[in-house]
PDB file of C-alpha atoms in Angstrom:
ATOM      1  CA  UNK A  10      16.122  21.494 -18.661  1.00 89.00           C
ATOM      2  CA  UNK A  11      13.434  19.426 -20.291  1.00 92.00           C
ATOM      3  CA  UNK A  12      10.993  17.991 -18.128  1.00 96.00           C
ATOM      4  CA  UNK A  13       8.949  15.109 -18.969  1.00 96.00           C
ATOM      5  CA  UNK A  14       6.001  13.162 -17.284  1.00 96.00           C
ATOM      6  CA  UNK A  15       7.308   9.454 -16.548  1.00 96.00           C
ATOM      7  CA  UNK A  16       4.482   8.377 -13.869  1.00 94.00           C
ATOM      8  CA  UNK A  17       0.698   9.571 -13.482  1.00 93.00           C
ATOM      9  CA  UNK A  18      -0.539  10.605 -10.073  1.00 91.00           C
ATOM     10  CA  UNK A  19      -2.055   7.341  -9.227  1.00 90.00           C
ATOM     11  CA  UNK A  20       1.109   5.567 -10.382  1.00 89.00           C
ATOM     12  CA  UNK A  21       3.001   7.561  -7.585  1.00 89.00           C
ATOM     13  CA  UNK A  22       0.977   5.276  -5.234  1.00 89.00           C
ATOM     14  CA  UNK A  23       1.907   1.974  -4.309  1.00 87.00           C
ATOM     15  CA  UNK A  24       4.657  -0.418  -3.067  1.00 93.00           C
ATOM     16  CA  UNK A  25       8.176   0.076  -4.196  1.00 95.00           C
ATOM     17  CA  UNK A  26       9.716  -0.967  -7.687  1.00 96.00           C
ATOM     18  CA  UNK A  27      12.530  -0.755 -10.084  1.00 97.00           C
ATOM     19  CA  UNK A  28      11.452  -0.345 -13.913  1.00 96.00           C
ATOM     20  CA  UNK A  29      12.768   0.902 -16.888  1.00 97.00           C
ATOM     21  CA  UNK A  30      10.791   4.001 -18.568  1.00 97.00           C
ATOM     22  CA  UNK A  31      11.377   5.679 -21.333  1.00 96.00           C
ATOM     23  CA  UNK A  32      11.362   9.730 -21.248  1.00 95.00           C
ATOM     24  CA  UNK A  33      12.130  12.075 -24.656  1.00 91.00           C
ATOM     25  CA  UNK A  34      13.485   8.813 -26.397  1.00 90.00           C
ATOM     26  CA  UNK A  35      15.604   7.798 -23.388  1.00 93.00           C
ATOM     27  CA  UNK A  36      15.734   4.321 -21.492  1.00 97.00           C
ATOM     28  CA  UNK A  37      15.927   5.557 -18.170  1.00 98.00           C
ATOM     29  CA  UNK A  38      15.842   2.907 -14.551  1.00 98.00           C
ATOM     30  CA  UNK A  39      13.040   4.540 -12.598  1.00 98.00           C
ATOM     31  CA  UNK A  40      13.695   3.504  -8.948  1.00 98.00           C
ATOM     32  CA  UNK A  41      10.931   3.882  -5.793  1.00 97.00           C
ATOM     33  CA  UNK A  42      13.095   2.386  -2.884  1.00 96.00           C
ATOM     34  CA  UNK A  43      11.772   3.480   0.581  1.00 94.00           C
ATOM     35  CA  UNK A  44       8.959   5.527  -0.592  1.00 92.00           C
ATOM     36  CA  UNK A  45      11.681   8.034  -2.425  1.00 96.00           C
ATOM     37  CA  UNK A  46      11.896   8.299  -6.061  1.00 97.00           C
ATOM     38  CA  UNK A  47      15.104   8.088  -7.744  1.00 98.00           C
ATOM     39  CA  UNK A  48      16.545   7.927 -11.536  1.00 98.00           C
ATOM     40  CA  UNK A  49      19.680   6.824 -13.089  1.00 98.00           C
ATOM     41  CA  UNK A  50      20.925   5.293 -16.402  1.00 98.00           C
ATOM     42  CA  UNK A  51      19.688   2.258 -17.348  1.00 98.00           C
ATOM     43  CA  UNK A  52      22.832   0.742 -18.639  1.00 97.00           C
ATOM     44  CA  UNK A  53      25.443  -0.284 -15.949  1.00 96.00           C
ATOM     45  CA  UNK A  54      29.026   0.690 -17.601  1.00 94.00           C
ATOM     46  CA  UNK A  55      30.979  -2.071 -15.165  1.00 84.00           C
ATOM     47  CA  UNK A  56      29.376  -4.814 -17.801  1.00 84.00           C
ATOM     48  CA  UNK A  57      26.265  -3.233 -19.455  1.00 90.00           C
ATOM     49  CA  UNK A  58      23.871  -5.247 -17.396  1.00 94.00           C
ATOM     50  CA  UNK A  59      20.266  -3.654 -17.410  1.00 97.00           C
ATOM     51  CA  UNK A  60      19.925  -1.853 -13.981  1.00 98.00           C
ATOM     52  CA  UNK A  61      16.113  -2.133 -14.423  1.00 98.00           C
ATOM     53  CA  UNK A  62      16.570  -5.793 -13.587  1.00 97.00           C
ATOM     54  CA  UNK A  63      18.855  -4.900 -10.437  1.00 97.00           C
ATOM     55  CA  UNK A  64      17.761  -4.662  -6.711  1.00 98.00           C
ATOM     56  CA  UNK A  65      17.950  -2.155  -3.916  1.00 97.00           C
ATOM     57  CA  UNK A  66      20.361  -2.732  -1.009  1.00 96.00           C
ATOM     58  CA  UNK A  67      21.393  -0.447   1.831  1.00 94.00           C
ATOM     59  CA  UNK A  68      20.645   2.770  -0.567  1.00 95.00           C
ATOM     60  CA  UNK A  69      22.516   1.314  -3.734  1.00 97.00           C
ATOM     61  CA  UNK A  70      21.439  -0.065  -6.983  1.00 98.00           C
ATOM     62  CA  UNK A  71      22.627  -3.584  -7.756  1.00 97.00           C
ATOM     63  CA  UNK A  72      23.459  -4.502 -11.137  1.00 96.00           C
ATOM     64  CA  UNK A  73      21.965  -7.729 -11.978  1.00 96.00           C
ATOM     65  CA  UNK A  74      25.089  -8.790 -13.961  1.00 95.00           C
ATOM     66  CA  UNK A  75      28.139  -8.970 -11.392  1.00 92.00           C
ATOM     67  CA  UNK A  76      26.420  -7.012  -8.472  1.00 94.00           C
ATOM     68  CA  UNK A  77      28.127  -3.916  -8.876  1.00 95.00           C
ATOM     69  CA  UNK A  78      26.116  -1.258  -6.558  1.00 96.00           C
ATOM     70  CA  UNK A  79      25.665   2.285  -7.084  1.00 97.00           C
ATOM     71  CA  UNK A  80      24.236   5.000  -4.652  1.00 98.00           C
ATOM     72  CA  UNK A  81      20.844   5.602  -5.398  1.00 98.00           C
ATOM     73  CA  UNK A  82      21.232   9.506  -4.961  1.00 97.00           C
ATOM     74  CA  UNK A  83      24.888  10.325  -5.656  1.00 98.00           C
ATOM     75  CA  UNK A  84      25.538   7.787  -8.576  1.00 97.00           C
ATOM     76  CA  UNK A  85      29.018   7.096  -7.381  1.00 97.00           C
ATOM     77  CA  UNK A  86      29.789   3.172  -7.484  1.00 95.00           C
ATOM     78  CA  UNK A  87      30.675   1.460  -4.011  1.00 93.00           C
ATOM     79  CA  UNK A  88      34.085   1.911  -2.553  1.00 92.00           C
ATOM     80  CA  UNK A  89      36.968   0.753  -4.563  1.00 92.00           C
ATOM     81  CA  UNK A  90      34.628   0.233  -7.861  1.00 93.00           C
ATOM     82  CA  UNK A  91      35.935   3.703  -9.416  1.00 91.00           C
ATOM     83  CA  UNK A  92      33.054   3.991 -11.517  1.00 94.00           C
ATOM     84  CA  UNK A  93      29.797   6.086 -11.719  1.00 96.00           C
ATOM     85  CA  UNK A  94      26.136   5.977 -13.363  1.00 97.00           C
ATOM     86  CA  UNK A  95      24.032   9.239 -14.342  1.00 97.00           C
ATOM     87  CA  UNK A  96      21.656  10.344 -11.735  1.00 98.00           C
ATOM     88  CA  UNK A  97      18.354  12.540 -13.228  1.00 98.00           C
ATOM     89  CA  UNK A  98      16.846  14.781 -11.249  1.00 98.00           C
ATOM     90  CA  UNK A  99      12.594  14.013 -10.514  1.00 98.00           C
ATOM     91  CA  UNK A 100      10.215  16.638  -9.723  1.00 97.00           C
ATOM     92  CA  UNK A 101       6.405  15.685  -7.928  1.00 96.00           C
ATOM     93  CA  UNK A 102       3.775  17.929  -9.494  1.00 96.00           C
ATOM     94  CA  UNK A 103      -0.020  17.808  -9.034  1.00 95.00           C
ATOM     95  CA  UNK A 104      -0.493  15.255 -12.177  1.00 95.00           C
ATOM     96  CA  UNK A 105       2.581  13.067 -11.699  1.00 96.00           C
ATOM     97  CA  UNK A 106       6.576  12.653 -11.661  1.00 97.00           C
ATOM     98  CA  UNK A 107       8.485  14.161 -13.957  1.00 98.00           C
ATOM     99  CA  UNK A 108      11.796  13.680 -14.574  1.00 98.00           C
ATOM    100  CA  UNK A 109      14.786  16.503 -15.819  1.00 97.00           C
ATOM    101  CA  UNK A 110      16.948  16.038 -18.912  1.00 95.00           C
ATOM    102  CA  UNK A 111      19.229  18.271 -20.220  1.00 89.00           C
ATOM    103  CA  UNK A 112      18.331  19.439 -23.661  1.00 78.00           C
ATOM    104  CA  UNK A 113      20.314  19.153 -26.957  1.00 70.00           C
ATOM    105  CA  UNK A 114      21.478  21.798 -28.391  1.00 67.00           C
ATOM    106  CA  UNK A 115      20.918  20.706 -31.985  1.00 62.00           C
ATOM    107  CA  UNK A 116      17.623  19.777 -30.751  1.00 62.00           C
ATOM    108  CA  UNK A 117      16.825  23.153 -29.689  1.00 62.00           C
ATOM    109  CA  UNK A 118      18.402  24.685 -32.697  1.00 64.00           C
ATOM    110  CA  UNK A 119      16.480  21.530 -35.052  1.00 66.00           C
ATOM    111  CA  UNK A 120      13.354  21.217 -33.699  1.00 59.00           C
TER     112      UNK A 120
END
């Protein structure tokens, strides 16, 4: 797992948002809903509406586009959506959030 710094320490204060960030190249929708940190694709695959510019609502994600929602900690879409969105997992250290990506292998064996 490659783990990569996507807010400082003084970032982790504060009210709650929904922004996109970029980690290791990736567009990635950073969520802070409820004073808990969450992290999913940025790209909803219902209608490829930017999830950054969604909404939280009773622990899902909105899409922006046609208000698909999506659990903020599962990824699964609401009941009778049959659809998903990547979840990342986020890990609080002393200087800041980081988040986890899985690592390509031809990046390993490239880089």
């Amino acid at each position: 797992m490659n783990w990569v710094k996507v807010l400082s320490k003084q970032e982790l204060m504060g009210a709650d948002f929904i922004r996109m960030v970029k980690a290791d190249g990736k567009k990635i929708c950073l969520i802070k809903h409820e004073n808990k940190f969450y992290a999913t694709q940025n790209t909803c695959p219902h209608a490829g509406g930017i999830l950054s510019g969604g909404w939280c609502k009773n622990g899902y994600l909105i899409c922006p586009v046609h208000r698909y929602g999506y659990n903020l900690t599962t990824g699964r879409g609401a009941e009778g959506q049959g659809d998903y969105i990547d979840v990342y997992p986020l890990e609080e250290r002393a200087d800041g959030l980081y988040i986890g990506l899985k690592e390509s292998i031809w990046k390993k064996w490239f880089s």
